[in-house]
Coordinates of C-alpha atoms and ligand atoms in Angstrom, one line a residue:
M16 CA 104.8 75.7 99.2
I17 CA 107.4 78.3 98.3
G18 CA 110.5 79.3 100.2
R19 CA 114.3 79.1 100.0
V20 CA 116.1 76.6 102.3
L21 CA 119.8 76.1 103.0
V22 CA 120.7 72.5 104.1
V23 CA 124.0 72.3 106.1
D24 CA 125.7 69.0 107.1
D25 CA 129.1 67.5 106.7
E26 CA 127.6 64.1 105.9
K27 CA 127.2 64.3 102.1
A28 CA 124.7 61.6 101.8
L29 CA 122.4 63.2 104.3
V30 CA 122.6 66.5 102.6
L31 CA 121.7 65.0 99.2
A32 CA 118.8 63.1 100.8
L33 CA 117.4 66.2 102.4
R34 CA 117.8 68.2 99.3
G35 CA 115.9 65.7 97.3
L36 CA 113.2 65.5 99.8
L37 CA 112.7 69.3 100.2
K38 CA 112.9 69.9 96.5
K39 CA 110.0 67.4 96.0
E40 CA 108.1 69.5 98.5
G41 CA 108.5 72.5 96.2
Y42 CA 111.2 74.5 98.1
E43 CA 114.2 76.0 96.4
V44 CA 117.2 74.3 98.1
D45 CA 120.8 75.3 98.4
V46 CA 123.4 73.2 100.3
A47 CA 126.6 73.6 102.3
Y48 CA 128.9 70.9 103.4
S49 CA 130.5 72.7 106.3
G50 CA 129.7 75.5 108.8
E51 CA 132.2 77.8 107.0
E52 CA 130.5 77.3 103.6
A53 CA 127.1 77.9 105.2
I54 CA 128.3 81.2 106.7
S55 CA 129.7 82.4 103.4
K56 CA 126.3 81.8 101.8
I57 CA 124.1 83.5 104.4
E58 CA 123.2 87.0 103.4
P59 CA 120.2 89.2 104.3
G60 CA 117.1 87.8 102.6
A61 CA 119.0 84.9 100.9
F62 CA 117.1 82.2 102.8
H63 CA 113.8 81.8 104.6
L64 CA 115.0 78.7 106.5
I65 CA 118.3 77.0 107.4
V66 CA 118.3 73.3 108.3
T67 CA 121.7 72.6 109.9
D68 CA 123.3 69.7 111.8
L69 CA 124.4 70.7 115.3
S70 CA 127.7 69.0 115.2
L71 CA 129.8 70.0 112.2
G72 CA 133.6 69.8 112.2
G73 CA 135.0 73.3 112.8
V74 CA 132.3 75.9 112.8
S75 CA 129.4 74.3 114.6
G76 CA 125.6 74.4 114.1
M77 CA 125.4 76.8 117.0
D78 CA 127.8 79.1 115.3
V79 CA 125.8 79.0 112.1
L80 CA 122.7 79.8 114.2
A81 CA 124.4 82.8 115.8
H82 CA 125.7 84.1 112.5
A83 CA 122.4 83.7 110.8
G84 CA 120.7 85.6 113.6
G85 CA 123.1 88.5 113.2
V86 CA 122.9 88.7 109.4
D87 CA 119.2 88.2 108.9
P88 CA 117.0 88.2 112.1
D89 CA 114.1 87.0 110.0
V90 CA 115.6 83.7 108.9
A91 CA 114.4 80.6 110.7
V92 CA 116.8 77.8 111.8
I93 CA 116.0 74.1 112.4
M94 CA 118.7 72.1 114.3
I95 CA 119.4 68.5 113.5
T96 CA 120.7 66.9 116.7
A97 CA 122.3 63.6 117.5
Y98 CA 120.2 61.1 119.5
G99 CA 120.3 62.0 123.2
S100 CA 121.5 65.5 122.9
E101 CA 118.1 67.2 123.8
K102 CA 119.9 69.4 126.3
I103 CA 121.9 71.2 123.6
A104 CA 118.8 71.2 121.4
V105 CA 116.9 73.2 124.0
E106 CA 120.0 75.5 124.3
A107 CA 119.7 76.1 120.6
M108 CA 116.1 76.9 120.9
K109 CA 116.9 79.4 123.6
H110 CA 119.3 81.1 121.2
G111 CA 116.7 81.5 118.5
A112 CA 116.4 78.1 116.7
S113 CA 112.8 77.6 115.7
D114 CA 112.7 73.8 116.3
Y115 CA 115.0 70.7 116.3
I116 CA 114.8 67.3 114.8
P117 CA 116.6 64.4 116.6
K118 CA 118.5 61.9 114.5
P119 CA 117.5 59.4 113.3
F120 CA 114.4 61.0 111.7
D121 CA 112.0 59.8 109.1
N122 CA 111.0 61.8 106.1
D123 CA 107.5 62.6 107.3
E124 CA 108.9 64.2 110.4
I125 CA 111.1 66.4 108.4
R126 CA 108.3 67.4 106.1
V127 CA 106.0 68.4 108.9
V128 CA 108.5 70.4 110.9
V129 CA 109.9 72.2 107.9
R130 CA 106.4 73.1 106.6
K131 CA 105.4 74.4 110.0
V132 CA 108.5 76.5 110.5
M133 CA 108.5 77.8 106.9
E134 CA 104.9 78.9 107.2
T135 CA 105.7 81.0 110.3
A136 CA 108.8 82.4 108.7
L137 CA 106.9 83.5 105.6
L138 CA 104.1 85.0 107.6
R139 CA 106.5 87.0 109.7
R140 CA 108.2 88.3 106.6
D141 CA 104.9 89.4 105.1
H142 CA 104.0 91.0 108.3
Q143 CA 107.3 92.9 108.4
R144 CA 106.8 94.1 104.9
L145 CA 103.3 95.3 105.6
L146 CA 104.5 97.2 108.7
Q147 CA 107.2 98.8 106.7
Q148 CA 104.8 99.9 104.0
V149 CA 102.5 101.3 106.7
Q150 CA 105.4 103.2 108.2
E151 CA 106.5 104.6 104.9
A152 CA 102.9 105.8 104.3
Y153 CA 102.6 107.4 107.7
G154 CA 106.1 108.2 108.8
F155 CA 107.6 111.6 108.4
E156 CA 107.9 111.0 104.7
Q157 CA 104.2 112.0 104.5
I158 CA 104.7 115.1 106.6
V159 CA 106.7 117.4 104.5
G160 CA 108.5 120.3 106.0
R161 CA 112.0 121.7 106.3
S162 CA 111.3 124.8 108.4
P163 CA 112.8 124.7 111.9
A164 CA 109.2 124.6 113.3
M165 CA 108.5 121.4 111.4
Q166 CA 111.9 119.9 112.2
N167 CA 111.1 120.5 115.8
I168 CA 107.8 118.7 115.4
F169 CA 109.5 115.7 113.8
S170 CA 111.9 115.3 116.7
M171 CA 109.1 115.7 119.1
I172 CA 107.1 113.0 117.5
E173 CA 110.1 110.7 117.6
K174 CA 110.6 111.4 121.3
V175 CA 107.0 110.9 122.4
A176 CA 105.9 108.1 120.0
D177 CA 107.0 105.2 122.2
A178 CA 106.4 106.9 125.5
D179 CA 102.7 105.9 125.6
V180 CA 101.7 109.4 126.9
T181 CA 98.6 111.3 125.8
V182 CA 99.4 113.8 123.1
L183 CA 97.5 116.9 122.3
V184 CA 97.9 118.1 118.7
R185 CA 96.9 121.7 118.2
G186 CA 96.9 124.1 115.2
P187 CA 94.6 125.8 112.8
S188 CA 92.5 123.8 110.3
G189 CA 94.5 122.1 107.5
T190 CA 97.9 122.2 109.2
G191 CA 98.4 118.4 109.4
K192 CA 97.1 117.5 112.9
E193 CA 95.8 114.2 111.7
L194 CA 99.1 113.4 109.9
V195 CA 100.9 114.0 113.2
A196 CA 98.5 111.6 115.0
N197 CA 99.2 109.0 112.3
A198 CA 102.9 109.4 112.7
V199 CA 102.8 109.1 116.5
H200 CA 100.7 105.9 116.3
Y201 CA 102.7 104.2 113.5
R202 CA 106.0 105.0 115.3
S203 CA 104.8 103.7 118.6
P204 CA 105.0 100.1 119.9
R205 CA 101.2 100.0 119.3
R206 CA 101.7 100.3 115.6
T207 CA 100.5 96.7 115.0
R208 CA 97.2 97.4 116.7
A209 CA 94.3 99.6 115.8
L210 CA 94.3 103.3 115.3
V211 CA 90.7 104.3 115.8
K212 CA 89.6 107.8 114.9
M213 CA 86.6 109.7 116.0
N214 CA 85.4 113.3 115.5
C215 CA 83.6 114.9 118.4
A216 CA 82.3 117.8 116.5
A217 CA 78.6 118.1 115.5
L218 CA 77.5 115.2 117.7
S219 CA 75.0 115.4 120.5
Q220 CA 76.0 114.2 124.0
E221 CA 74.1 111.0 123.6
L222 CA 75.7 110.2 120.3
V223 CA 79.2 111.1 121.4
E224 CA 78.9 108.9 124.4
S225 CA 77.5 106.0 122.5
E226 CA 80.2 106.4 119.8
L227 CA 82.9 106.5 122.5
F228 CA 81.8 103.9 124.9
G229 CA 79.2 101.9 123.0
H230 CA 75.8 101.2 124.3
E231 CA 73.6 98.3 125.5
K232 CA 70.4 97.3 123.8
G233 CA 67.6 99.7 124.7
A234 CA 69.9 102.3 126.3
F235 CA 68.0 105.0 124.4
T236 CA 65.4 105.3 121.7
G237 CA 67.0 103.8 118.6
A238 CA 69.5 101.6 120.4
V239 CA 68.2 98.4 119.0
G240 CA 71.2 96.2 119.7
R241 CA 74.3 96.3 121.8
R242 CA 77.2 98.2 120.2
E243 CA 80.9 98.4 120.8
G244 CA 82.3 101.9 121.2
K245 CA 85.6 103.4 119.9
F246 CA 87.3 102.9 123.2
E247 CA 86.8 99.1 123.0
A248 CA 87.7 99.0 119.3
A249 CA 91.0 100.8 120.1
N250 CA 91.9 98.4 122.9
G251 CA 95.6 97.7 122.8
G252 CA 96.0 100.5 120.2
T253 CA 95.4 104.2 119.9
L254 CA 92.3 106.4 119.9
F255 CA 92.4 109.6 118.0
L256 CA 89.8 112.1 119.2
D257 CA 89.5 114.9 116.7
E258 CA 88.0 118.3 117.6
V259 CA 88.1 117.3 121.3
G260 CA 87.3 120.9 122.2
D261 CA 83.7 120.3 121.0
M262 CA 83.0 117.5 123.4
P263 CA 80.0 118.2 125.7
L264 CA 81.0 119.0 129.3
E265 CA 79.3 115.9 130.8
T266 CA 81.1 113.6 128.3
Q267 CA 84.4 115.2 129.3
A268 CA 84.0 113.8 132.8
K269 CA 83.4 110.3 131.5
L270 CA 86.4 110.6 129.2
L271 CA 88.6 111.7 132.0
R272 CA 87.5 108.7 134.1
A273 CA 88.1 106.3 131.2
L274 CA 91.6 107.7 130.8
Q275 CA 92.5 107.7 134.5
E276 CA 91.0 104.4 135.5
K277 CA 91.3 102.7 132.2
E278 CA 87.7 101.7 132.7
F279 CA 84.3 102.7 131.6
E280 CA 80.7 101.5 131.1
R281 CA 78.7 101.3 127.9
V282 CA 75.8 103.7 127.7
G283 CA 72.9 102.1 129.6
G284 CA 75.2 99.4 131.0
N285 CA 76.7 99.0 134.5
Q286 CA 79.4 96.4 133.7
P287 CA 82.8 98.1 133.9
I288 CA 84.9 97.4 130.9
Q289 CA 88.7 97.5 131.2
V290 CA 90.8 98.8 128.3
D291 CA 94.3 99.8 127.5
V292 CA 94.2 102.7 125.1
R293 CA 96.6 105.5 124.2
L294 CA 94.9 108.7 123.5
I295 CA 95.8 111.3 120.9
A296 CA 93.6 114.4 120.8
A297 CA 93.4 117.2 118.4
T298 CA 91.8 120.6 118.4
N299 CA 92.0 124.0 116.7
Q300 CA 90.1 125.6 119.5
D301 CA 91.4 127.8 122.3
L302 CA 91.0 125.3 125.1
E303 CA 92.4 127.8 127.6
A304 CA 89.5 130.1 126.8
G305 CA 87.1 127.1 127.1
V306 CA 88.5 126.4 130.6
T307 CA 88.1 130.0 131.6
A308 CA 84.5 130.1 130.2
G309 CA 83.7 126.8 132.0
T310 CA 83.0 124.9 128.8
F311 CA 86.1 122.7 129.0
R312 CA 87.1 120.9 132.2
E313 CA 90.4 122.0 133.6
D314 CA 91.3 118.6 134.9
L315 CA 90.8 117.0 131.5
Y316 CA 92.7 119.9 129.9
Y317 CA 95.8 119.1 132.0
R318 CA 95.4 115.4 131.5
L319 CA 95.3 115.9 127.7
K320 CA 98.2 118.3 127.4
V321 CA 100.9 116.1 128.9
V322 CA 102.6 116.5 125.6
E323 CA 101.5 119.2 123.3
V324 CA 102.4 119.4 119.6
V325 CA 101.6 122.8 118.1
L326 CA 101.4 123.1 114.3
P327 CA 102.0 126.7 113.2
P328 CA 99.8 128.1 110.3
L329 CA 101.4 127.8 106.9
E330 CA 102.0 131.6 106.7
D331 CA 104.4 131.3 109.6
R332 CA 106.5 128.7 107.8
R333 CA 106.6 129.9 104.3
E334 CA 109.9 128.2 103.6
D335 CA 107.9 124.9 103.5
I336 CA 105.8 126.1 100.6
P337 CA 108.1 125.2 97.7
L338 CA 108.7 121.8 99.1
L339 CA 105.0 121.1 99.7
I340 CA 104.1 122.3 96.2
D341 CA 106.7 120.0 94.7
C342 CA 105.5 117.1 96.7
F343 CA 101.8 117.6 96.0
L344 CA 102.5 118.1 92.3
K345 CA 104.4 114.8 92.0
N346 CA 101.8 113.1 94.0
A347 CA 98.8 114.5 92.1
A348 CA 100.4 113.8 88.7
E349 CA 100.8 110.2 89.6
R350 CA 97.3 109.9 90.9
F351 CA 95.7 111.6 88.0
G352 CA 97.9 110.1 85.4
R353 CA 99.3 113.5 84.2
V354 CA 102.8 114.7 83.6
P355 CA 103.9 117.0 86.4
K356 CA 104.2 120.6 85.2
P357 CA 106.5 123.2 86.8
L358 CA 105.2 126.4 88.2
T359 CA 106.2 129.7 86.5
G360 CA 108.4 131.9 88.6
E361 CA 105.5 134.3 89.0
A362 CA 103.2 131.5 90.3
L363 CA 105.8 130.4 92.8
R364 CA 106.3 134.0 94.0
A365 CA 102.5 134.4 94.3
A366 CA 102.3 131.1 96.3
L367 CA 105.0 132.3 98.6
V368 CA 103.3 135.5 99.6
H369 CA 99.7 134.2 99.6
D370 CA 98.2 133.9 103.1
W371 CA 96.8 130.3 102.7
P372 CA 94.0 130.7 105.3
G373 CA 93.2 127.0 104.8
N374 CA 96.8 126.2 105.3
V375 CA 98.4 123.1 103.8
R376 CA 95.0 121.6 102.9
E377 CA 94.3 124.7 100.8
L378 CA 97.7 124.7 99.2
R379 CA 97.3 121.0 98.3
S380 CA 93.9 121.5 96.7
A381 CA 95.1 124.6 94.8
V382 CA 98.0 122.6 93.4
E383 CA 95.8 119.7 92.4
Q384 CA 93.2 121.9 90.8
A385 CA 95.9 123.9 89.0
L386 CA 97.4 120.7 87.6
L387 CA 94.1 119.5 86.4
L388 CA 92.8 122.7 84.9
S389 CA 95.9 124.5 83.6
S390 CA 96.1 124.5 79.8
G391 CA 99.8 125.6 79.2
S392 CA 103.0 123.7 79.8
E393 CA 103.5 125.5 83.0
I394 CA 101.2 126.3 85.9
T395 CA 100.6 130.0 86.1
A396 CA 99.6 132.2 89.1
D397 CA 96.1 132.3 87.6
D398 CA 95.9 128.6 87.5
L399 CA 97.0 128.3 91.1
L400 CA 95.2 131.2 92.8
G401 CA 92.4 132.1 90.4
P402 CA 92.4 135.1 88.1
A403 CA 92.9 138.6 89.5
T404 CA 93.5 137.6 93.1
H405 CA 97.1 138.4 92.7
E406 CA 99.4 140.9 91.0
N407 CA 103.0 140.1 91.6
G408 CA 101.5 138.2 94.5
H409 CA 99.4 141.0 95.9
V410 CA 95.7 141.2 96.1
P411 CA 94.6 144.2 93.9
V412 CA 93.4 147.1 95.9
R413 CA 90.1 148.9 95.2
V414 CA 90.2 152.5 96.5
D415 CA 86.6 153.5 95.9
Q416 CA 85.2 151.6 98.8
P417 CA 86.1 151.6 102.5
P418 CA 88.4 148.6 103.1
P419 CA 86.9 145.7 104.9
T420 CA 88.3 145.0 108.3
F421 CA 91.0 142.3 108.5
R422 CA 88.5 140.0 110.2
E423 CA 85.9 140.5 107.5
A424 CA 88.3 140.0 104.7
K425 CA 89.7 136.9 106.2
E426 CA 86.2 135.5 106.9
R427 CA 85.1 136.1 103.3
T428 CA 88.2 134.5 101.9
V429 CA 87.9 131.5 104.1
Q430 CA 84.2 131.1 103.2
E431 CA 84.9 131.5 99.5
F432 CA 87.7 128.9 99.8
E433 CA 85.5 126.5 101.7
R434 CA 82.7 126.8 99.3
R435 CA 85.0 126.1 96.3
F436 CA 86.7 123.3 98.1
L437 CA 83.5 121.5 99.1
E438 CA 81.8 122.0 95.8
D439 CA 84.8 120.7 94.0
A440 CA 85.0 117.6 96.3
L441 CA 81.3 117.0 95.6
R442 CA 81.7 117.3 91.9
R443 CA 84.5 114.8 91.9
S444 CA 82.5 112.3 93.9
G445 CA 79.5 112.7 91.6
G446 CA 77.5 114.3 94.4
N447 CA 78.1 111.5 96.9
I448 CA 78.7 113.3 100.3
T449 CA 80.2 110.3 102.0
R450 CA 82.8 109.8 99.3
A451 CA 83.5 113.5 98.9
A452 CA 84.2 113.8 102.7
E453 CA 86.4 110.8 102.6
A454 CA 88.4 112.0 99.6
V455 CA 89.3 115.3 101.3
G456 CA 90.0 113.7 104.7
M457 CA 86.9 115.1 106.5
Y458 CA 84.4 113.3 108.6
R459 CA 81.0 113.1 106.9
Q460 CA 79.3 114.9 109.8
S461 CA 81.7 117.9 109.6
F462 CA 81.4 118.0 105.9
Q463 CA 77.6 118.0 106.1
Q464 CA 77.7 120.7 108.7
K465 CA 79.9 122.9 106.6
M466 CA 77.6 122.4 103.6
R467 CA 74.7 123.5 105.8
E468 CA 76.6 126.6 107.0
L469 CA 77.5 127.6 103.5
G470 CA 74.1 126.7 102.1
I471 CA 75.6 124.2 99.6
T472 CA 73.6 121.3 98.3
A473 CA 75.0 118.4 96.4
D474 CA 72.7 119.0 93.5
Q475 CA 73.8 122.6 93.2
A476 CA 77.4 121.6 93.2
M477 CA 76.7 119.1 90.4
N478 CA 74.7 121.5 88.3
G479 CA 77.5 124.0 88.5
E480 CA 79.8 121.4 86.9
Q481 CA 77.4 120.6 84.1
K482 CA 77.1 124.2 83.1
G483 CA 80.7 124.7 83.5
V484 CA 80.3 127.7 85.8
R485 CA 81.4 128.5 89.2
P486 CA 79.0 130.3 91.6
Ligands
LIG504 N1 103.3 119.0 106.4 C1 102.5 118.4 105.5 N2 103.0 117.7 104.5 C2 102.2 117.1 103.6 N3 100.9 117.2 103.6 C3 100.3 117.9 104.5 C4 101.1 118.5 105.6 N4 100.2 119.1 106.4 C5 99.0 118.9 105.9 N5 99.0 118.1 104.8 C6 97.9 117.7 104.0 O1 96.9 118.7 104.2 C7 95.6 118.1 104.4 C8 95.1 118.4 105.8 O2 95.8 117.7 106.8 P1 95.2 117.2 108.1 O3 93.9 116.6 107.8 O4 96.2 116.5 108.9 O5 94.9 118.6 108.8 P2 94.2 119.0 110.2 O6 95.1 119.9 110.9 O7 93.7 117.7 110.9 O8 92.9 119.8 109.7 P3 91.5 120.0 110.4 O9 91.7 120.9 111.6 O10 90.7 120.7 109.4 O11 91.0 118.7 110.7 C9 95.8 116.6 104.2 O12 95.5 116.3 102.8 C10 97.3 116.4 104.4 O13 97.8 115.3 103.7
LIG505 MG1 91.8 117.0 111.2

């Protein structure tokens, strides 16, 4: 058993006996012969456990306990109390002592109590460390942005995270909606519980409902066993419903009921199931238009938008672009084991004026590709945006043809981008759709639907790679 212990007593013989005993158990042991000495040795992280006598001359065991709690809230304290002083021992427990051992004690008793308390203390520390890692991974540190719009979003997340209200995250594709959902959950008191994600796009009503609420055996053809839904899986935690605008109308009614009454039934079941779930929803659709058209329930709309976080397209916060590039470059270099390369001035200018229809996701994939494919010591505008799509940052103009409408041009660019993006993801995953979707942060269903829309097959994408050509 590992762990660092501080033994505190003004009886020298007892201190030495305890030290010998605990060392034999494998702990690292330090000693103090007075409360004052103990206090001078307690520092954040210095000990996992303090074993102290309650009655010391001068600074008492209770003082040591209070001091330890202030300096290092994670440290555990065991009180050694004189025979018959149970009342004070209980008092010490109320003030945060983990346990007490009445004198006289035998060695076995000490061993058992110390082991038990140490185990808990170490577990708690591990848990804290994990939590911190998770928070670093999903806190604001992951969401990069210095524009006023993003600063505003950070302070909003901070305000609503622990309020347990429903949050609706809106914004065009690739603007970071899922990152916002992560940040809200991992900054909320529910952070130690599950964050369950579900995409409502491209699923039939039957499937959405069975995913959401689970189903009973035989609820429909193919329902061979009972299955738990996302709502149950998220109990105590957070449910993230992506593309909520695509949810079938009938399902919306059931979702509303589950939210309002905190209760639902599995598909094909009639037993109400109670849950405590916080909902975060995201969409890039015009829900208001859906309400007007009758495809989105107005009551659900108001229930969802208690708090609305709206992410602007990247072209409306261009001042974030240099910071994002920097961050994606460092990150990619680390992941791919390359040295980070700087952008040429021209490349940076081109990036600043480019429209980025795929928003931050497109920027990120452009930076990663550029780092992988560039041959020089710097990343050029060609590396970043492909040849001839820029000229001092402007798309070259052809005058011999009537110009496409804005909508046509944008559509074409988006499609071209999506095609390149999907094919690239497929190539990297060796044609495995599930892994490709996961790597780029898309749900498999949406990824497959996009492939169908664009007429991409995994084979094609792979063949393109072998011949070294790009369709
Ligand atoms: N502000 C940001 N800082 C760092 N990375 C970002 C930021 N915004 C988005 N990204 C990155 O861009 C990609 C897309 O982000 P995310 O999946 O959150 O977008 P989304 O809005 O949910 O898109 P979609 O509507 O397509 O689902 C991710 O790789 C994410 O890490
Ligand atoms: Mg998303």
